[in-house]
mmCIF file of C-alpha atoms in Angstrom:
data_model
loop_
_atom_site.group_PDB
_atom_site.id
_atom_site.type_symbol
_atom_site.label_atom_id
_atom_site.label_comp_id
_atom_site.label_asym_id
_atom_site.label_seq_id
_atom_site.Cartn_x
_atom_site.Cartn_y
_atom_site.Cartn_z
ATOM 1 C CA LEU A 286 0.000 0.000 0.000
ATOM 2 C CA GLU A 287 2.871 2.342 0.662
ATOM 3 C CA ILE A 288 3.869 2.285 -3.003
ATOM 4 C CA VAL A 289 0.293 2.978 -4.057
ATOM 5 C CA ARG A 290 0.030 5.920 -1.659
ATOM 6 C CA ALA A 291 3.394 7.311 -2.745
ATOM 7 C CA PHE A 292 2.987 7.003 -6.482
ATOM 8 C CA MET A 293 -0.780 7.378 -7.007
ATOM 9 C CA PRO A 294 -1.576 10.855 -8.314
ATOM 10 C CA GLY A 295 -4.520 12.610 -6.686
ATOM 11 C CA ARG A 296 -5.164 14.342 -3.410
ATOM 12 C CA ALA A 297 -3.330 12.771 -0.485
ATOM 13 C CA GLY A 298 -5.742 11.163 1.943
ATOM 14 C CA ALA A 299 -8.683 11.395 -0.450
ATOM 15 C CA GLY A 300 -10.820 8.316 -0.943
ATOM 16 C CA ARG A 301 -10.705 6.525 -4.296
ATOM 17 C CA SER A 302 -13.939 8.154 -5.462
ATOM 18 C CA GLU A 303 -12.658 11.629 -4.541
ATOM 19 C CA ALA A 304 -9.087 11.299 -5.773
ATOM 20 C CA SER A 305 -9.838 11.868 -9.458
ATOM 21 C CA ILE A 306 -6.999 9.633 -10.627
ATOM 22 C CA ASP A 307 -5.360 10.661 -13.868
ATOM 23 C CA GLU A 308 -4.445 7.385 -15.594
ATOM 24 C CA SER A 309 -1.731 8.965 -17.757
ATOM 25 C CA ALA A 310 -0.121 10.610 -14.717
ATOM 26 C CA TRP A 311 -0.183 7.302 -12.822
ATOM 27 C CA LEU A 312 1.416 5.437 -15.714
ATOM 28 C CA GLU A 313 4.116 8.122 -15.920
ATOM 29 C CA GLN A 314 4.775 7.803 -12.168
ATOM 30 C CA MET A 315 5.133 4.024 -12.588
ATOM 31 C CA ARG A 316 7.611 4.549 -15.459
ATOM 32 C CA ARG A 317 9.611 6.867 -13.189
ATOM 33 C CA LEU A 318 9.519 4.252 -10.411
ATOM 34 C CA ARG A 319 10.901 1.635 -12.784
ATOM 35 C CA ALA A 320 13.639 3.986 -14.022
ATOM 36 C CA TRP A 321 14.590 4.823 -10.424
ATOM 37 C CA ALA A 322 14.669 1.168 -9.358
ATOM 38 C CA GLN A 323 16.724 0.085 -12.375
ATOM 39 C CA ASN A 324 19.222 2.958 -12.228
ATOM 40 C CA VAL A 325 22.234 0.858 -11.255
ATOM 41 C CA ALA A 326 24.536 3.875 -11.292
ATOM 42 C CA GLY A 327 22.433 5.559 -8.593
ATOM 43 C CA TRP A 328 22.290 2.655 -6.143
ATOM 44 C CA ALA A 329 25.280 3.882 -4.134
ATOM 45 C CA ASP A 330 24.089 7.502 -4.186
ATOM 46 C CA ASN A 331 23.444 8.860 -0.680
ATOM 47 C CA SER A 332 20.490 10.888 -1.932
ATOM 48 C CA ALA A 333 18.646 7.582 -2.701
ATOM 49 C CA GLY A 334 17.724 9.016 -6.081
ATOM 50 C CA VAL A 335 15.373 11.610 -4.604
ATOM 51 C CA GLU A 336 14.775 14.422 -7.081
ATOM 52 C CA PRO A 337 13.864 17.999 -6.089
ATOM 53 C CA THR A 338 10.515 17.627 -7.886
ATOM 54 C CA ASP A 339 9.541 14.427 -6.016
ATOM 55 C CA PRO A 340 6.510 14.798 -3.754
ATOM 56 C CA LYS A 341 7.206 14.137 -0.062
ATOM 57 C CA ALA A 342 5.582 10.655 -0.160
ATOM 58 C CA VAL A 343 7.710 9.602 -3.159
ATOM 59 C CA ALA A 344 10.896 10.975 -1.554
ATOM 60 C CA ASN A 345 10.150 9.078 1.678
ATOM 61 C CA PHE A 346 9.441 5.903 -0.281
ATOM 62 C CA LYS A 347 12.719 6.192 -2.190
ATOM 63 C CA ARG A 348 14.714 6.737 0.989
ATOM 64 C CA SER A 349 13.115 3.835 2.871
ATOM 65 C CA HIS A 350 13.357 1.424 -0.088
ATOM 66 C CA ARG A 351 16.714 2.326 -1.601
ATOM 67 C CA ASN A 352 18.388 -0.894 -0.399
ATOM 68 C CA PHE A 353 15.499 -3.090 -1.571
ATOM 69 C CA ARG A 354 15.335 -1.856 -5.148
ATOM 70 C CA ALA A 355 18.366 -3.926 -6.174
ATOM 71 C CA GLN A 356 16.211 -7.019 -5.595
ATOM 72 C CA TRP A 357 13.231 -5.852 -7.657
ATOM 73 C CA SER A 358 12.526 -6.841 -11.223
ATOM 74 C CA PHE A 359 9.987 -5.400 -13.626
ATOM 75 C CA PRO A 360 8.326 -7.033 -16.623
ATOM 76 C CA GLU A 361 9.080 -5.512 -20.016
ATOM 77 C CA ASP A 362 5.583 -4.046 -20.332
ATOM 78 C CA PHE A 363 5.637 -2.344 -16.903
ATOM 79 C CA PRO A 364 3.516 -0.389 -16.204
ATOM 80 C CA ASN A 365 0.794 -2.343 -17.926
ATOM 81 C CA ARG A 366 -2.341 -0.317 -18.677
ATOM 82 C CA GLU A 367 -4.569 -3.390 -18.230
ATOM 83 C CA VAL A 368 -3.192 -4.014 -14.736
ATOM 84 C CA GLN A 369 -3.812 -0.375 -13.838
ATOM 85 C CA LYS A 370 -7.399 -0.665 -15.104
ATOM 86 C CA ALA A 371 -7.913 -3.814 -13.019
ATOM 87 C CA PHE A 372 -6.959 -1.829 -9.893
ATOM 88 C CA SER A 373 -8.837 1.351 -10.734
ATOM 89 C CA ALA A 374 -12.030 -0.399 -11.931
ATOM 90 C CA PRO A 375 -12.065 -3.936 -10.515
ATOM 91 C CA ILE A 376 -14.659 -6.440 -11.646
ATOM 92 C CA VAL A 377 -16.530 -7.316 -8.468
ATOM 93 C CA ASP A 378 -18.962 -10.147 -7.846
ATOM 94 C CA ARG A 379 -21.885 -8.458 -6.134
ATOM 95 C CA SER A 380 -23.750 -11.711 -5.587
ATOM 96 C CA ARG A 381 -25.440 -12.087 -2.189
ATOM 97 C CA GLU A 382 -24.933 -15.850 -2.288
ATOM 98 C CA PRO A 383 -22.687 -16.955 0.605
ATOM 99 C CA PHE A 384 -19.191 -17.993 -0.411
ATOM 100 C CA SER A 385 -17.903 -21.422 0.546
ATOM 101 C CA TRP A 386 -14.876 -23.534 -0.232
ATOM 102 C CA ALA A 387 -15.217 -26.967 -1.768
ATOM 103 C CA ALA A 388 -12.902 -29.920 -1.328
ATOM 104 C CA VAL A 389 -9.805 -29.897 -3.524
ATOM 105 C CA ASP A 390 -10.444 -31.571 -6.876
ATOM 106 C CA THR A 391 -7.264 -33.624 -6.838
ATOM 107 C CA ALA A 392 -7.753 -35.077 -10.327
ATOM 108 C CA ARG A 393 -8.052 -31.612 -11.909
ATOM 109 C CA VAL A 394 -5.093 -30.248 -9.937
ATOM 110 C CA VAL A 395 -2.972 -33.220 -11.005
ATOM 111 C CA ALA A 396 -4.042 -32.812 -14.644
ATOM 112 C CA LYS A 397 -3.113 -29.081 -14.596
ATOM 113 C CA LEU A 398 0.259 -29.781 -12.992
ATOM 114 C CA ILE A 399 1.054 -32.554 -15.468
ATOM 115 C CA GLU A 400 0.185 -30.196 -18.306
ATOM 116 C CA GLY A 401 1.994 -27.140 -16.923
ATOM 117 C CA ALA A 402 5.039 -28.723 -15.279
ATOM 118 C CA ASP A 403 5.614 -31.507 -17.823
ATOM 119 C CA MET A 404 5.931 -34.072 -15.029
ATOM 120 C CA LEU A 405 4.753 -37.659 -14.702
ATOM 121 C CA GLU A 406 1.614 -38.272 -12.642
ATOM 122 C CA ASP A 407 3.408 -40.266 -9.921
ATOM 123 C CA LYS A 408 5.921 -37.428 -9.404
ATOM 124 C CA VAL A 409 3.108 -34.864 -9.221
ATOM 125 C CA LEU A 410 1.217 -36.963 -6.671
ATOM 126 C CA GLU A 411 4.406 -37.534 -4.678
ATOM 127 C CA ARG A 412 4.753 -33.769 -4.244
ATOM 128 C CA LEU A 413 1.056 -32.916 -4.017
ATOM 129 C CA GLU A 414 -0.106 -35.466 -1.446
ATOM 130 C CA PRO A 415 1.855 -34.000 1.506
ATOM 131 C CA ALA A 416 0.349 -30.581 0.788
ATOM 132 C CA LEU A 417 -3.145 -32.035 0.560
ATOM 133 C CA ARG A 418 -2.595 -33.909 3.852
ATOM 134 C CA ARG A 419 -1.507 -30.676 5.553
ATOM 135 C CA TYR A 420 -4.580 -28.940 4.116
ATOM 136 C CA THR A 421 -6.980 -31.567 5.441
ATOM 137 C CA ASP A 422 -5.093 -31.894 8.747
ATOM 138 C CA THR A 423 -5.795 -28.244 9.553
ATOM 139 C CA LEU A 424 -9.459 -29.123 9.814
ATOM 140 C CA LYS A 425 -8.862 -30.995 13.112
ATOM 141 C CA GLN A 426 -7.560 -29.741 16.440
ATOM 142 C CA PRO A 427 -4.074 -31.168 17.069
ATOM 143 C CA ARG A 428 -3.135 -32.477 20.506
ATOM 144 C CA ILE A 429 0.045 -31.521 22.288
ATOM 145 C CA THR A 430 1.233 -35.139 22.166
ATOM 146 C CA GLU A 431 1.431 -34.817 18.375
ATOM 147 C CA TYR A 432 4.231 -32.279 18.882
ATOM 148 C CA MET A 433 5.781 -33.615 22.086
ATOM 149 C CA VAL A 434 5.598 -37.396 22.145
ATOM 150 C CA PRO A 435 6.209 -38.852 25.628
ATOM 151 C CA SER A 436 9.135 -41.263 25.592
ATOM 152 C CA GLY A 437 9.247 -44.555 27.469
ATOM 153 C CA GLY A 438 5.573 -44.429 28.480
ATOM 154 C CA ALA A 439 6.249 -41.689 31.019
ATOM 155 C CA ASP A 440 3.533 -39.246 31.971
ATOM 156 C CA VAL A 441 3.477 -35.935 30.177
ATOM 157 C CA ALA A 442 2.611 -34.011 33.343
ATOM 158 C CA VAL A 443 2.526 -34.543 37.090
ATOM 159 C CA VAL A 444 -1.105 -34.375 38.222
ATOM 160 C CA ARG A 445 -1.694 -33.526 41.892
ATOM 161 C CA SER A 446 -5.466 -33.205 41.820
ATOM 162 C CA ALA A 447 -7.274 -36.334 43.076
ATOM 163 C CA ARG A 448 -10.335 -35.632 40.923
ATOM 164 C CA LEU A 449 -8.242 -35.114 37.786
ATOM 165 C CA ASN A 450 -6.193 -38.260 38.543
ATOM 166 C CA SER A 451 -9.436 -40.211 38.876
ATOM 167 C CA ALA A 452 -10.680 -38.823 35.552
ATOM 168 C CA LEU A 453 -7.395 -39.690 33.815
ATOM 169 C CA ARG A 454 -7.480 -43.247 35.204
ATOM 170 C CA GLY A 455 -10.991 -43.544 33.808
ATOM 171 C CA LEU A 456 -9.794 -42.385 30.365
ATOM 172 C CA ARG A 457 -6.990 -44.929 30.461
ATOM 173 C CA GLY A 458 -9.390 -47.706 31.452
ATOM 174 C CA VAL A 459 -7.718 -48.195 34.840
ATOM 175 C CA ASP A 460 -9.942 -48.803 37.871
ATOM 176 C CA SER A 461 -10.168 -45.952 40.381
ATOM 177 C CA GLU A 462 -8.412 -46.535 43.686
#
């Protein structure tokens, strides 16, 4: 969000409907961001590439992100007008129907991975099954003994309460004393 706030033309603090975003100005700001980030010669510059004409938000962004920009990469068509349109005028499902997740369609996922990754089905399943197990395992409450397995049949905790000891003996199937 910081990058959007810094580089989005319009009134600072104004809501999206009030900001009157100029698409051409935004695209130009994104081109300037790319040029700044890819300016290898300016990476060691103490000024962080801040120009006198930069608005305060852009100057702050450049200063706080000057060490990160060496790790960024931009696609050739950046900034893409279609991406900008998707953010400025998103297609929203206004349906009132409640949203719900369905179970993973393993066969379709496997088919897509075979097609996209050019792998054999057994290799795909070998890598996919652990992820699916973790996904389904999150639907149950784990017990502490799944993380800390008692060794040698020893008790996990010392229980001093007579009532709790009686209840635990009952769970174990041991007669109460």
